[in-house]
Amino acid sequence: MSASRHPALLSTDPELASFVAAEEVLQAQTLRLIPSENYVSAAVLEASGTVLQNKYSEGYPGRRYYEGQQNIDRVEALAIERAKGLFGVDHANVQPYSGSPANLAVYLAFAKPGDTVMGMALPMGGHLTHGWGVSATGSWFRGVQYGVRADTGLIDYDAVRDLALAERPKLIFCGGTALPRTIDFAAFAEIAREAGSILVADVAHIAGLIAGGAHPSPVDHVDVVSTTTHKTLRGPRGAMLMCREEHAKAIDKAVFPGLQGGPHNQTTAGIAVALHEAAQPSFTAYAHQVVANAKALTAALLQNGFDLVSGGTDNHLILIDLTGKDVPGKIAAKALDRAGIVVNYNTVPFDPRKPFDPSGVRIGTPSLTSRGLSTEHMPLVADWIARSVDAAAKGDEQALAAIRAEVTDLMAAFPAPGLPLS
Ligand SMILES: *Cc1c(COP(=O)(O)O)cnc(C)c1O
């Protein structure tokens, strides 16, 4: 199918080329609902695959430890300028290899091993790197965790304040990986001020919504903004740290030489292109469509009798609570995968089940929005999910295969950038 798309790869390494071709088909044919995933543009794909790959560039533009940086400096400076313009920040570091090392750099900049740090608990929707035990951040630092209210599924800001004042953490992280609701950055800022803590907004999931004006920005409220570039922001796999001028030196020193060596220049180029795309009116439309689609999907799922954590969504992400259904999250997720609908199983707050076999399924609308699906398609998507969960409960493989055929049929009408058309 895509034999001609990567001719050099095909002739050098046909085995590997066949894996890539199969992945292209999979991404083209399936309905991808993992909220941290997306489809990058053809331009981002091209920029990420350039000869910039061949350069070592330890340091920062104009201050490198290697020669021959005439072009690399311009690439990185452009990415930095675009990040500053798009998010309205004084300073941007575009070198972190991914979201997790970006967060580790924040610890390195502001804390010492053993210091107390505060974040949302992983099973409540937080991220591993916010001081959770199995992460380096939870073993090298003393992590204390907040969560959501059992009755509303919303962050309990009074409990956050009580914990912060009792523990006086060096760092407070807000943001997470399974938060369907708007984060009140101003409320976190007031708490961090009272506790004397550095406040970090980890907007990895929602950076594209912020850039497109579909979620409030943390920039005026927090000390540091950490984000991946590959989720709703729709860039290559990478990350950025943004801050006011007063923290610029500490952040830059922590990323390099504190934590990393040479930056991935081909990724920096892809980030620059993604930031350029994110500044266009079409991206604003995309960001608002992501949210509109999530709200329409929420309404349709509720109509199909699903329980949703917090009762719905304000952003791109929906957490389905299957506690009241006959199938737990993992079995549902695997059945959905056989039906051509790609999701991930996830804990729900106060989950009675174990993390490797939890009660929830996490879904989101960035990828389907990038392919052009809109609110009118969401009742069909909810219907497919309901039928798949039903089929999983009954062990009805035929029903799953029938749904898969319907999914493939619809997705063929919505080509994605960088993927084969047929
Ligand atoms: C995805 C994510 C990260 C980590 O990003 P990686 O690139 O996977 O290391 C960090 N924080 C949050 C909130 C995330 O959602």
PDB file of N, CA and C and ligand atoms in Angstrom, residues 36 97-103 125-130 173-179 201-206 226-231 237-239 316-317 362, ligand 1:
ATOM      1  N   SER A  36      -4.316  11.532  24.525  1.00  0.00           N
ATOM      2  CA  SER A  36      -2.969  12.106  24.452  1.00  0.00           C
ATOM      3  C   SER A  36      -2.367  11.961  23.054  1.00  0.00           C
ATOM      4  N   TYR A  97      13.426  16.524  26.112  1.00  0.00           N
ATOM      5  CA  TYR A  97      13.179  15.413  25.194  1.00  0.00           C
ATOM      6  C   TYR A  97      11.728  14.963  25.194  1.00  0.00           C
ATOM      7  N   SER A  98      11.053  15.117  26.337  1.00  0.00           N
ATOM      8  CA  SER A  98       9.647  14.756  26.410  1.00  0.00           C
ATOM      9  C   SER A  98       9.080  15.346  27.692  1.00  0.00           C
ATOM     10  N   GLY A  99       7.804  15.082  27.962  1.00  0.00           N
ATOM     11  CA  GLY A  99       7.158  15.700  29.118  1.00  0.00           C
ATOM     12  C   GLY A  99       7.773  15.283  30.447  1.00  0.00           C
ATOM     13  N   SER A 100       8.144  14.011  30.580  1.00  0.00           N
ATOM     14  CA  SER A 100       8.687  13.539  31.854  1.00  0.00           C
ATOM     15  C   SER A 100      10.035  14.183  32.172  1.00  0.00           C
ATOM     16  N   PRO A 101      11.006  14.190  31.240  1.00  0.00           N
ATOM     17  CA  PRO A 101      12.251  14.908  31.524  1.00  0.00           C
ATOM     18  C   PRO A 101      12.044  16.414  31.720  1.00  0.00           C
ATOM     19  N   ALA A 102      11.059  17.004  31.062  1.00  0.00           N
ATOM     20  CA  ALA A 102      10.781  18.434  31.284  1.00  0.00           C
ATOM     21  C   ALA A 102      10.412  18.652  32.747  1.00  0.00           C
ATOM     22  N   ASN A 103       9.558  17.783  33.281  1.00  0.00           N
ATOM     23  CA  ASN A 103       9.165  17.933  34.678  1.00  0.00           C
ATOM     24  C   ASN A 103      10.335  17.683  35.621  1.00  0.00           C
ATOM     25  N   GLY A 125      -6.054  11.098  38.600  1.00  0.00           N
ATOM     26  CA  GLY A 125      -5.912  11.806  37.321  1.00  0.00           C
ATOM     27  C   GLY A 125      -4.617  12.558  37.164  1.00  0.00           C
ATOM     28  N   GLY A 126      -3.748  12.497  38.194  1.00  0.00           N
ATOM     29  CA  GLY A 126      -2.458  13.180  38.098  1.00  0.00           C
ATOM     30  C   GLY A 126      -1.473  12.422  37.215  1.00  0.00           C
ATOM     31  N   HIS A 127      -0.232  12.935  37.116  1.00  0.00           N
ATOM     32  CA  HIS A 127       0.786  12.242  36.320  1.00  0.00           C
ATOM     33  C   HIS A 127       1.863  11.670  37.233  1.00  0.00           C
ATOM     34  N   LEU A 128       2.453  10.564  36.802  1.00  0.00           N
ATOM     35  CA  LEU A 128       3.554   9.896  37.506  1.00  0.00           C
ATOM     36  C   LEU A 128       4.598  10.887  38.008  1.00  0.00           C
ATOM     37  N   THR A 129       4.944  11.853  37.174  1.00  0.00           N
ATOM     38  CA  THR A 129       6.056  12.768  37.473  1.00  0.00           C
ATOM     39  C   THR A 129       5.672  13.871  38.459  1.00  0.00           C
ATOM     40  N   HIS A 130       4.468  13.810  39.014  1.00  0.00           N
ATOM     41  CA  HIS A 130       4.056  14.822  39.995  1.00  0.00           C
ATOM     42  C   HIS A 130       4.282  14.300  41.417  1.00  0.00           C
ATOM     43  N   PHE A 173       2.359  20.973  41.712  1.00  0.00           N
ATOM     44  CA  PHE A 173       1.977  20.731  40.326  1.00  0.00           C
ATOM     45  C   PHE A 173       0.453  20.776  40.210  1.00  0.00           C
ATOM     46  N   CYS A 174      -0.046  21.486  39.203  1.00  0.00           N
ATOM     47  CA  CYS A 174      -1.455  21.332  38.841  1.00  0.00           C
ATOM     48  C   CYS A 174      -1.502  20.874  37.385  1.00  0.00           C
ATOM     49  N   GLY A 175      -2.552  20.156  37.055  1.00  0.00           N
ATOM     50  CA  GLY A 175      -2.645  19.550  35.717  1.00  0.00           C
ATOM     51  C   GLY A 175      -2.558  18.050  35.855  1.00  0.00           C
ATOM     52  N   GLY A 176      -2.910  17.326  34.804  1.00  0.00           N
ATOM     53  CA  GLY A 176      -2.890  15.875  34.913  1.00  0.00           C
ATOM     54  C   GLY A 176      -3.162  15.186  33.594  1.00  0.00           C
ATOM     55  N   THR A 177      -3.396  13.883  33.695  1.00  0.00           N
ATOM     56  CA  THR A 177      -3.559  13.070  32.492  1.00  0.00           C
ATOM     57  C   THR A 177      -4.981  12.564  32.294  1.00  0.00           C
ATOM     58  N   ALA A 178      -5.815  12.731  33.304  1.00  0.00           N
ATOM     59  CA  ALA A 178      -7.185  12.221  33.190  1.00  0.00           C
ATOM     60  C   ALA A 178      -8.154  13.188  33.858  1.00  0.00           C
ATOM     61  N   LEU A 179      -7.988  14.474  33.544  1.00  0.00           N
ATOM     62  CA  LEU A 179      -8.823  15.516  34.144  1.00  0.00           C
ATOM     63  C   LEU A 179      -9.792  16.057  33.096  1.00  0.00           C
ATOM     64  N   ALA A 201       2.264  24.607  36.256  1.00  0.00           N
ATOM     65  CA  ALA A 201       1.100  24.106  35.521  1.00  0.00           C
ATOM     66  C   ALA A 201       1.610  23.127  34.470  1.00  0.00           C
ATOM     67  N   ASP A 202       1.254  21.864  34.613  1.00  0.00           N
ATOM     68  CA  ASP A 202       1.617  20.864  33.608  1.00  0.00           C
ATOM     69  C   ASP A 202       0.429  20.722  32.658  1.00  0.00           C
ATOM     70  N   VAL A 203       0.534  21.413  31.523  1.00  0.00           N
ATOM     71  CA  VAL A 203      -0.596  21.464  30.584  1.00  0.00           C
ATOM     72  C   VAL A 203      -0.380  20.533  29.394  1.00  0.00           C
ATOM     73  N   ALA A 204       0.380  19.453  29.617  1.00  0.00           N
ATOM     74  CA  ALA A 204       0.714  18.521  28.533  1.00  0.00           C
ATOM     75  C   ALA A 204      -0.502  18.155  27.686  1.00  0.00           C
ATOM     76  N   HIS A 205      -1.624  17.869  28.358  1.00  0.00           N
ATOM     77  CA  HIS A 205      -2.813  17.444  27.614  1.00  0.00           C
ATOM     78  C   HIS A 205      -3.508  18.589  26.903  1.00  0.00           C
ATOM     79  N   ILE A 206      -3.528  19.765  27.541  1.00  0.00           N
ATOM     80  CA  ILE A 206      -4.432  20.819  27.076  1.00  0.00           C
ATOM     81  C   ILE A 206      -3.722  21.983  26.390  1.00  0.00           C
ATOM     82  N   SER A 226       4.777  23.707  32.075  1.00  0.00           N
ATOM     83  CA  SER A 226       5.415  22.557  31.441  1.00  0.00           C
ATOM     84  C   SER A 226       4.422  21.962  30.456  1.00  0.00           C
ATOM     85  N   THR A 227       4.888  21.610  29.271  1.00  0.00           N
ATOM     86  CA  THR A 227       3.967  20.954  28.345  1.00  0.00           C
ATOM     87  C   THR A 227       4.693  20.013  27.395  1.00  0.00           C
ATOM     88  N   THR A 228       4.019  18.962  27.017  1.00  0.00           N
ATOM     89  CA  THR A 228       4.484  18.189  25.872  1.00  0.00           C
ATOM     90  C   THR A 228       4.066  18.956  24.619  1.00  0.00           C
ATOM     91  N   THR A 229       4.636  18.558  23.493  1.00  0.00           N
ATOM     92  CA  THR A 229       4.271  19.216  22.240  1.00  0.00           C
ATOM     93  C   THR A 229       3.444  18.306  21.338  1.00  0.00           C
ATOM     94  N   HIS A 230       3.225  17.046  21.773  1.00  0.00           N
ATOM     95  CA  HIS A 230       2.648  16.055  20.843  1.00  0.00           C
ATOM     96  C   HIS A 230       1.213  15.662  21.146  1.00  0.00           C
ATOM     97  N   LYS A 231       0.561  16.305  22.107  1.00  0.00           N
ATOM     98  CA  LYS A 231      -0.814  15.904  22.424  1.00  0.00           C
ATOM     99  C   LYS A 231      -1.769  16.843  21.666  1.00  0.00           C
ATOM    100  N   ARG A 237       6.892  14.501  19.023  1.00  0.00           N
ATOM    101  CA  ARG A 237       7.064  14.095  20.420  1.00  0.00           C
ATOM    102  C   ARG A 237       8.198  14.901  21.034  1.00  0.00           C
ATOM    103  N   GLY A 238       7.854  15.764  22.007  1.00  0.00           N
ATOM    104  CA  GLY A 238       8.837  16.621  22.650  1.00  0.00           C
ATOM    105  C   GLY A 238       8.165  17.388  23.755  1.00  0.00           C
ATOM    106  N   ALA A 239       8.836  18.426  24.254  1.00  0.00           N
ATOM    107  CA  ALA A 239       8.259  19.196  25.355  1.00  0.00           C
ATOM    108  C   ALA A 239       8.854  20.597  25.394  1.00  0.00           C
ATOM    109  N   HIS A 316     -11.072  18.111  26.160  1.00  0.00           N
ATOM    110  CA  HIS A 316     -10.981  17.117  25.089  1.00  0.00           C
ATOM    111  C   HIS A 316     -11.163  15.693  25.600  1.00  0.00           C
ATOM    112  N   LEU A 317     -11.294  15.527  26.926  1.00  0.00           N
ATOM    113  CA  LEU A 317     -11.110  14.216  27.558  1.00  0.00           C
ATOM    114  C   LEU A 317     -12.357  13.778  28.321  1.00  0.00           C
ATOM    115  N   ARG A 362     -10.520   5.679  29.255  1.00  0.00           N
ATOM    116  CA  ARG A 362     -10.261   7.094  29.002  1.00  0.00           C
ATOM    117  C   ARG A 362     -10.316   7.356  27.503  1.00  0.00           C
TER     118      ARG A 362
HETATM  119  C1  LIG B   1       1.817  13.048  28.881  1.00  0.00           C
HETATM  120  C2  LIG B   1       2.106  13.767  30.140  1.00  0.00           C
HETATM  121  C3  LIG B   1       3.416  13.912  30.631  1.00  0.00           C
HETATM  122  C4  LIG B   1       4.603  13.125  30.110  1.00  0.00           C
HETATM  123  O1  LIG B   1       4.905  13.230  28.842  1.00  0.00           O
HETATM  124  P1  LIG B   1       5.865  12.148  28.132  1.00  0.00           P
HETATM  125  O2  LIG B   1       6.202  12.859  26.882  1.00  0.00           O
HETATM  126  O3  LIG B   1       5.030  10.932  27.957  1.00  0.00           O
HETATM  127  O4  LIG B   1       7.028  11.919  29.020  1.00  0.00           O
HETATM  128  C5  LIG B   1       3.624  14.704  31.745  1.00  0.00           C
HETATM  129  N1  LIG B   1       2.600  15.300  32.354  1.00  0.00           N
HETATM  130  C6  LIG B   1       1.328  15.157  31.951  1.00  0.00           C
HETATM  131  C7  LIG B   1       0.242  15.852  32.677  1.00  0.00           C
HETATM  132  C8  LIG B   1       1.049  14.380  30.835  1.00  0.00           C
HETATM  133  O5  LIG B   1      -0.227  14.229  30.447  1.00  0.00           O
END
